[in-house]
Amino acid sequence: MTMQRIITSAAAALLAMTGALTVSTPAGAADCPSGHFCAWAHSNFDGQRANWSGDDGWWESYIADEDSSWANHGISGPGIKDHVKVYSRAHQGGHMTICVTPGQEVGSNGAANDNGDSHTWAMSC
Ligand SMILES: [Ca+2]
Ligand SMILES: [Ca+2]
């Protein structure tokens, strides 16, 4: 084997490994800290992000009525409020626009798009 062939083989092996790594991490699609609920101003977890570990009755202006994708990276377990309900008005008013289950990542949702103003953690949807 020539040196050129060895290098080519090594590069191919590295490429194969990188490809395998990419495929094996679908849960990491959305960049959202563990224990947090995240919302982005654009679809597919793009644009400005807001994240919360607790409830918020009055979202900041950059995300209120701007939310276009969502991810629930909350901690799950017995007796833990691990679902997130988003509401169309402040202080959990109006109607529920979307409910995000534990570990769920929602890249887009026409009904909930640009309508969230508050959210609360809940036991279920
Ligand atoms: Ca938006
Ligand atoms: Ca709204």
mmCIF file with all atom_site columns, C-alpha atoms and ligand atoms in Angstrom:
data_model
loop_
_atom_site.group_PDB
_atom_site.id
_atom_site.type_symbol
_atom_site.label_atom_id
_atom_site.label_alt_id
_atom_site.label_comp_id
_atom_site.label_asym_id
_atom_site.label_entity_id
_atom_site.label_seq_id
_atom_site.pdbx_PDB_ins_code
_atom_site.Cartn_x
_atom_site.Cartn_y
_atom_site.Cartn_z
_atom_site.occupancy
_atom_site.B_iso_or_equiv
_atom_site.pdbx_formal_charge
_atom_site.auth_seq_id
_atom_site.auth_comp_id
_atom_site.auth_asym_id
_atom_site.auth_atom_id
_atom_site.pdbx_PDB_model_num
ATOM   1   C  CA . MET A 1 1   ? 0.000   0.000  0.000  1.00 0.00 ? 1   MET A CA 1
ATOM   2   C  CA . THR A 1 2   ? 1.322   3.423  -0.914 1.00 0.00 ? 2   THR A CA 1
ATOM   3   C  CA . MET A 1 3   ? 1.215   6.292  1.576  1.00 0.00 ? 3   MET A CA 1
ATOM   4   C  CA . GLN A 1 4   ? -1.439  7.993  -0.571 1.00 0.00 ? 4   GLN A CA 1
ATOM   5   C  CA . ARG A 1 5   ? -3.688  4.943  -0.310 1.00 0.00 ? 5   ARG A CA 1
ATOM   6   C  CA . ILE A 1 6   ? -3.259  4.758  3.472  1.00 0.00 ? 6   ILE A CA 1
ATOM   7   C  CA . ILE A 1 7   ? -4.209  8.409  3.877  1.00 0.00 ? 7   ILE A CA 1
ATOM   8   C  CA . THR A 1 8   ? -7.224  7.946  1.615  1.00 0.00 ? 8   THR A CA 1
ATOM   9   C  CA . SER A 1 9   ? -8.345  4.924  3.648  1.00 0.00 ? 9   SER A CA 1
ATOM   10  C  CA . ALA A 1 10  ? -7.967  6.816  6.922  1.00 0.00 ? 10  ALA A CA 1
ATOM   11  C  CA . ALA A 1 11  ? -9.972  9.735  5.576  1.00 0.00 ? 11  ALA A CA 1
ATOM   12  C  CA . ALA A 1 12  ? -12.703 7.394  4.411  1.00 0.00 ? 12  ALA A CA 1
ATOM   13  C  CA . ALA A 1 13  ? -12.829 5.714  7.828  1.00 0.00 ? 13  ALA A CA 1
ATOM   14  C  CA . LEU A 1 14  ? -13.061 9.094  9.557  1.00 0.00 ? 14  LEU A CA 1
ATOM   15  C  CA . LEU A 1 15  ? -15.861 10.156 7.225  1.00 0.00 ? 15  LEU A CA 1
ATOM   16  C  CA . ALA A 1 16  ? -17.735 6.951  7.991  1.00 0.00 ? 16  ALA A CA 1
ATOM   17  C  CA . MET A 1 17  ? -17.386 7.558  11.732 1.00 0.00 ? 17  MET A CA 1
ATOM   18  C  CA . THR A 1 18  ? -18.569 11.169 11.437 1.00 0.00 ? 18  THR A CA 1
ATOM   19  C  CA . GLY A 1 19  ? -21.568 10.031 9.439  1.00 0.00 ? 19  GLY A CA 1
ATOM   20  C  CA . ALA A 1 20  ? -22.438 7.448  12.078 1.00 0.00 ? 20  ALA A CA 1
ATOM   21  C  CA . LEU A 1 21  ? -22.214 10.071 14.830 1.00 0.00 ? 21  LEU A CA 1
ATOM   22  C  CA . THR A 1 22  ? -24.539 12.433 12.984 1.00 0.00 ? 22  THR A CA 1
ATOM   23  C  CA . VAL A 1 23  ? -27.130 9.711  12.502 1.00 0.00 ? 23  VAL A CA 1
ATOM   24  C  CA . SER A 1 24  ? -26.953 8.540  16.125 1.00 0.00 ? 24  SER A CA 1
ATOM   25  C  CA . THR A 1 25  ? -27.879 11.889 17.715 1.00 0.00 ? 25  THR A CA 1
ATOM   26  C  CA . PRO A 1 26  ? -31.416 12.751 16.533 1.00 0.00 ? 26  PRO A CA 1
ATOM   27  C  CA . ALA A 1 27  ? -32.453 13.849 20.059 1.00 0.00 ? 27  ALA A CA 1
ATOM   28  C  CA . GLY A 1 28  ? -29.930 16.691 19.919 1.00 0.00 ? 28  GLY A CA 1
ATOM   29  C  CA . ALA A 1 29  ? -31.628 18.459 17.020 1.00 0.00 ? 29  ALA A CA 1
ATOM   30  C  CA . ALA A 1 30  ? -32.713 21.393 19.150 1.00 0.00 ? 30  ALA A CA 1
ATOM   31  C  CA . ASP A 1 31  ? -30.136 23.343 21.167 1.00 0.00 ? 31  ASP A CA 1
ATOM   32  C  CA . CYS A 1 32  ? -31.998 23.616 24.479 1.00 0.00 ? 32  CYS A CA 1
ATOM   33  C  CA . PRO A 1 33  ? -30.451 23.191 27.950 1.00 0.00 ? 33  PRO A CA 1
ATOM   34  C  CA . SER A 1 34  ? -31.377 20.137 29.980 1.00 0.00 ? 34  SER A CA 1
ATOM   35  C  CA . GLY A 1 35  ? -34.222 20.891 32.394 1.00 0.00 ? 35  GLY A CA 1
ATOM   36  C  CA . HIS A 1 36  ? -35.533 23.757 30.269 1.00 0.00 ? 36  HIS A CA 1
ATOM   37  C  CA . PHE A 1 37  ? -38.414 24.516 27.958 1.00 0.00 ? 37  PHE A CA 1
ATOM   38  C  CA . CYS A 1 38  ? -37.243 26.468 24.899 1.00 0.00 ? 38  CYS A CA 1
ATOM   39  C  CA . ALA A 1 39  ? -39.013 28.531 22.259 1.00 0.00 ? 39  ALA A CA 1
ATOM   40  C  CA . TRP A 1 40  ? -37.489 30.066 19.121 1.00 0.00 ? 40  TRP A CA 1
ATOM   41  C  CA . ALA A 1 41  ? -38.598 33.052 17.070 1.00 0.00 ? 41  ALA A CA 1
ATOM   42  C  CA . HIS A 1 42  ? -38.255 31.013 13.845 1.00 0.00 ? 42  HIS A CA 1
ATOM   43  C  CA . SER A 1 43  ? -39.197 27.503 12.809 1.00 0.00 ? 43  SER A CA 1
ATOM   44  C  CA . ASN A 1 44  ? -36.749 24.592 13.076 1.00 0.00 ? 44  ASN A CA 1
ATOM   45  C  CA . PHE A 1 45  ? -35.107 25.954 16.253 1.00 0.00 ? 45  PHE A CA 1
ATOM   46  C  CA . ASP A 1 46  ? -33.722 29.021 14.552 1.00 0.00 ? 46  ASP A CA 1
ATOM   47  C  CA . GLY A 1 47  ? -33.586 32.718 15.424 1.00 0.00 ? 47  GLY A CA 1
ATOM   48  C  CA . GLN A 1 48  ? -33.630 34.134 18.942 1.00 0.00 ? 48  GLN A CA 1
ATOM   49  C  CA . ARG A 1 49  ? -34.264 31.571 21.683 1.00 0.00 ? 49  ARG A CA 1
ATOM   50  C  CA . ALA A 1 50  ? -35.983 31.912 25.036 1.00 0.00 ? 50  ALA A CA 1
ATOM   51  C  CA . ASN A 1 51  ? -35.593 29.210 27.672 1.00 0.00 ? 51  ASN A CA 1
ATOM   52  C  CA . TRP A 1 52  ? -37.159 28.645 31.053 1.00 0.00 ? 52  TRP A CA 1
ATOM   53  C  CA . SER A 1 53  ? -36.773 26.095 33.850 1.00 0.00 ? 53  SER A CA 1
ATOM   54  C  CA . GLY A 1 54  ? -39.999 27.290 35.500 1.00 0.00 ? 54  GLY A CA 1
ATOM   55  C  CA . ASP A 1 55  ? -43.307 28.925 34.596 1.00 0.00 ? 55  ASP A CA 1
ATOM   56  C  CA . ASP A 1 56  ? -43.567 32.354 32.980 1.00 0.00 ? 56  ASP A CA 1
ATOM   57  C  CA . GLY A 1 57  ? -46.829 34.329 32.923 1.00 0.00 ? 57  GLY A CA 1
ATOM   58  C  CA . TRP A 1 58  ? -45.493 37.128 30.742 1.00 0.00 ? 58  TRP A CA 1
ATOM   59  C  CA . TRP A 1 59  ? -43.023 36.297 27.980 1.00 0.00 ? 59  TRP A CA 1
ATOM   60  C  CA . GLU A 1 60  ? -40.420 38.862 26.959 1.00 0.00 ? 60  GLU A CA 1
ATOM   61  C  CA . SER A 1 61  ? -41.355 40.889 23.886 1.00 0.00 ? 61  SER A CA 1
ATOM   62  C  CA . TYR A 1 62  ? -38.763 39.205 21.633 1.00 0.00 ? 62  TYR A CA 1
ATOM   63  C  CA . ILE A 1 63  ? -40.527 35.852 21.987 1.00 0.00 ? 63  ILE A CA 1
ATOM   64  C  CA . ALA A 1 64  ? -44.145 36.822 22.845 1.00 0.00 ? 64  ALA A CA 1
ATOM   65  C  CA . ASP A 1 65  ? -46.295 36.256 19.747 1.00 0.00 ? 65  ASP A CA 1
ATOM   66  C  CA . GLU A 1 66  ? -43.075 35.384 17.899 1.00 0.00 ? 66  GLU A CA 1
ATOM   67  C  CA . ASP A 1 67  ? -42.667 31.707 18.907 1.00 0.00 ? 67  ASP A CA 1
ATOM   68  C  CA . SER A 1 68  ? -42.329 29.389 15.916 1.00 0.00 ? 68  SER A CA 1
ATOM   69  C  CA . SER A 1 69  ? -40.626 26.251 17.267 1.00 0.00 ? 69  SER A CA 1
ATOM   70  C  CA . TRP A 1 70  ? -40.471 24.626 20.679 1.00 0.00 ? 70  TRP A CA 1
ATOM   71  C  CA . ALA A 1 71  ? -38.553 21.986 22.619 1.00 0.00 ? 71  ALA A CA 1
ATOM   72  C  CA . ASN A 1 72  ? -39.211 20.417 25.990 1.00 0.00 ? 72  ASN A CA 1
ATOM   73  C  CA . HIS A 1 73  ? -35.969 19.242 27.582 1.00 0.00 ? 73  HIS A CA 1
ATOM   74  C  CA . GLY A 1 74  ? -37.482 19.126 31.056 1.00 0.00 ? 74  GLY A CA 1
ATOM   75  C  CA . ILE A 1 75  ? -36.522 16.490 33.576 1.00 0.00 ? 75  ILE A CA 1
ATOM   76  C  CA . SER A 1 76  ? -39.035 13.660 33.644 1.00 0.00 ? 76  SER A CA 1
ATOM   77  C  CA . GLY A 1 77  ? -39.986 11.471 36.587 1.00 0.00 ? 77  GLY A CA 1
ATOM   78  C  CA . PRO A 1 78  ? -42.764 10.379 38.951 1.00 0.00 ? 78  PRO A CA 1
ATOM   79  C  CA . GLY A 1 79  ? -44.751 13.344 40.296 1.00 0.00 ? 79  GLY A CA 1
ATOM   80  C  CA . ILE A 1 80  ? -42.758 15.850 38.248 1.00 0.00 ? 80  ILE A CA 1
ATOM   81  C  CA . LYS A 1 81  ? -44.499 18.436 36.074 1.00 0.00 ? 81  LYS A CA 1
ATOM   82  C  CA . ASP A 1 82  ? -42.748 17.606 32.805 1.00 0.00 ? 82  ASP A CA 1
ATOM   83  C  CA . HIS A 1 83  ? -45.272 18.734 30.159 1.00 0.00 ? 83  HIS A CA 1
ATOM   84  C  CA . VAL A 1 84  ? -45.400 22.353 28.957 1.00 0.00 ? 84  VAL A CA 1
ATOM   85  C  CA . LYS A 1 85  ? -48.611 24.160 28.050 1.00 0.00 ? 85  LYS A CA 1
ATOM   86  C  CA . VAL A 1 86  ? -48.273 27.372 26.047 1.00 0.00 ? 86  VAL A CA 1
ATOM   87  C  CA . TYR A 1 87  ? -51.080 29.945 26.153 1.00 0.00 ? 87  TYR A CA 1
ATOM   88  C  CA . SER A 1 88  ? -52.171 32.634 23.719 1.00 0.00 ? 88  SER A CA 1
ATOM   89  C  CA . ARG A 1 89  ? -52.457 35.333 26.393 1.00 0.00 ? 89  ARG A CA 1
ATOM   90  C  CA . ALA A 1 90  ? -50.416 36.413 29.401 1.00 0.00 ? 90  ALA A CA 1
ATOM   91  C  CA . HIS A 1 91  ? -50.888 34.681 32.773 1.00 0.00 ? 91  HIS A CA 1
ATOM   92  C  CA . GLN A 1 92  ? -51.996 31.420 31.146 1.00 0.00 ? 92  GLN A CA 1
ATOM   93  C  CA . GLY A 1 93  ? -55.011 33.189 29.629 1.00 0.00 ? 93  GLY A CA 1
ATOM   94  C  CA . GLY A 1 94  ? -56.694 32.829 26.275 1.00 0.00 ? 94  GLY A CA 1
ATOM   95  C  CA . HIS A 1 95  ? -56.411 29.306 24.930 1.00 0.00 ? 95  HIS A CA 1
ATOM   96  C  CA . MET A 1 96  ? -53.662 26.680 24.941 1.00 0.00 ? 96  MET A CA 1
ATOM   97  C  CA . THR A 1 97  ? -51.779 27.020 21.644 1.00 0.00 ? 97  THR A CA 1
ATOM   98  C  CA . ILE A 1 98  ? -49.567 23.944 22.045 1.00 0.00 ? 98  ILE A CA 1
ATOM   99  C  CA . CYS A 1 99  ? -48.636 21.321 24.626 1.00 0.00 ? 99  CYS A CA 1
ATOM   100 C  CA . VAL A 1 100 ? -45.110 19.940 24.427 1.00 0.00 ? 100 VAL A CA 1
ATOM   101 C  CA . THR A 1 101 ? -44.534 16.500 25.929 1.00 0.00 ? 101 THR A CA 1
ATOM   102 C  CA . PRO A 1 102 ? -41.282 15.503 27.706 1.00 0.00 ? 102 PRO A CA 1
ATOM   103 C  CA . GLY A 1 103 ? -38.410 15.313 25.202 1.00 0.00 ? 103 GLY A CA 1
ATOM   104 C  CA . GLN A 1 104 ? -40.576 16.534 22.343 1.00 0.00 ? 104 GLN A CA 1
ATOM   105 C  CA . GLU A 1 105 ? -39.139 18.959 19.782 1.00 0.00 ? 105 GLU A CA 1
ATOM   106 C  CA . VAL A 1 106 ? -41.614 20.739 17.506 1.00 0.00 ? 106 VAL A CA 1
ATOM   107 C  CA . GLY A 1 107 ? -39.973 22.354 14.467 1.00 0.00 ? 107 GLY A CA 1
ATOM   108 C  CA . SER A 1 108 ? -43.157 24.079 13.316 1.00 0.00 ? 108 SER A CA 1
ATOM   109 C  CA . ASN A 1 109 ? -46.871 24.207 14.096 1.00 0.00 ? 109 ASN A CA 1
ATOM   110 C  CA . GLY A 1 110 ? -49.272 26.362 12.116 1.00 0.00 ? 110 GLY A CA 1
ATOM   111 C  CA . ALA A 1 111 ? -51.914 26.665 14.854 1.00 0.00 ? 111 ALA A CA 1
ATOM   112 C  CA . ALA A 1 112 ? -49.445 27.733 17.547 1.00 0.00 ? 112 ALA A CA 1
ATOM   113 C  CA . ASN A 1 113 ? -47.189 29.876 15.359 1.00 0.00 ? 113 ASN A CA 1
ATOM   114 C  CA . ASP A 1 114 ? -46.510 33.418 16.662 1.00 0.00 ? 114 ASP A CA 1
ATOM   115 C  CA . ASN A 1 115 ? -49.174 33.240 19.360 1.00 0.00 ? 115 ASN A CA 1
ATOM   116 C  CA . GLY A 1 116 ? -47.571 32.239 22.678 1.00 0.00 ? 116 GLY A CA 1
ATOM   117 C  CA . ASP A 1 117 ? -47.546 34.745 25.565 1.00 0.00 ? 117 ASP A CA 1
ATOM   118 C  CA . SER A 1 118 ? -47.095 32.540 28.621 1.00 0.00 ? 118 SER A CA 1
ATOM   119 C  CA . HIS A 1 119 ? -46.588 28.931 29.655 1.00 0.00 ? 119 HIS A CA 1
ATOM   120 C  CA . THR A 1 120 ? -46.826 26.610 32.594 1.00 0.00 ? 120 THR A CA 1
ATOM   121 C  CA . TRP A 1 121 ? -45.360 23.214 33.441 1.00 0.00 ? 121 TRP A CA 1
ATOM   122 C  CA . ALA A 1 122 ? -48.056 20.585 33.958 1.00 0.00 ? 122 ALA A CA 1
ATOM   123 C  CA . MET A 1 123 ? -48.495 16.918 34.855 1.00 0.00 ? 123 MET A CA 1
ATOM   124 C  CA . SER A 1 124 ? -50.111 16.164 31.477 1.00 0.00 ? 124 SER A CA 1
ATOM   125 C  CA . CYS A 1 125 ? -51.464 17.818 28.344 1.00 0.00 ? 125 CYS A CA 1
HETATM 126 CA CA . CA  B 2 .   ? -41.945 33.624 14.558 1.00 0.00 ? 1   CA  B CA 1
HETATM 127 CA CA . CA  B 2 .   ? -50.802 35.777 21.803 1.00 0.00 ? 2   CA  B CA 1
#
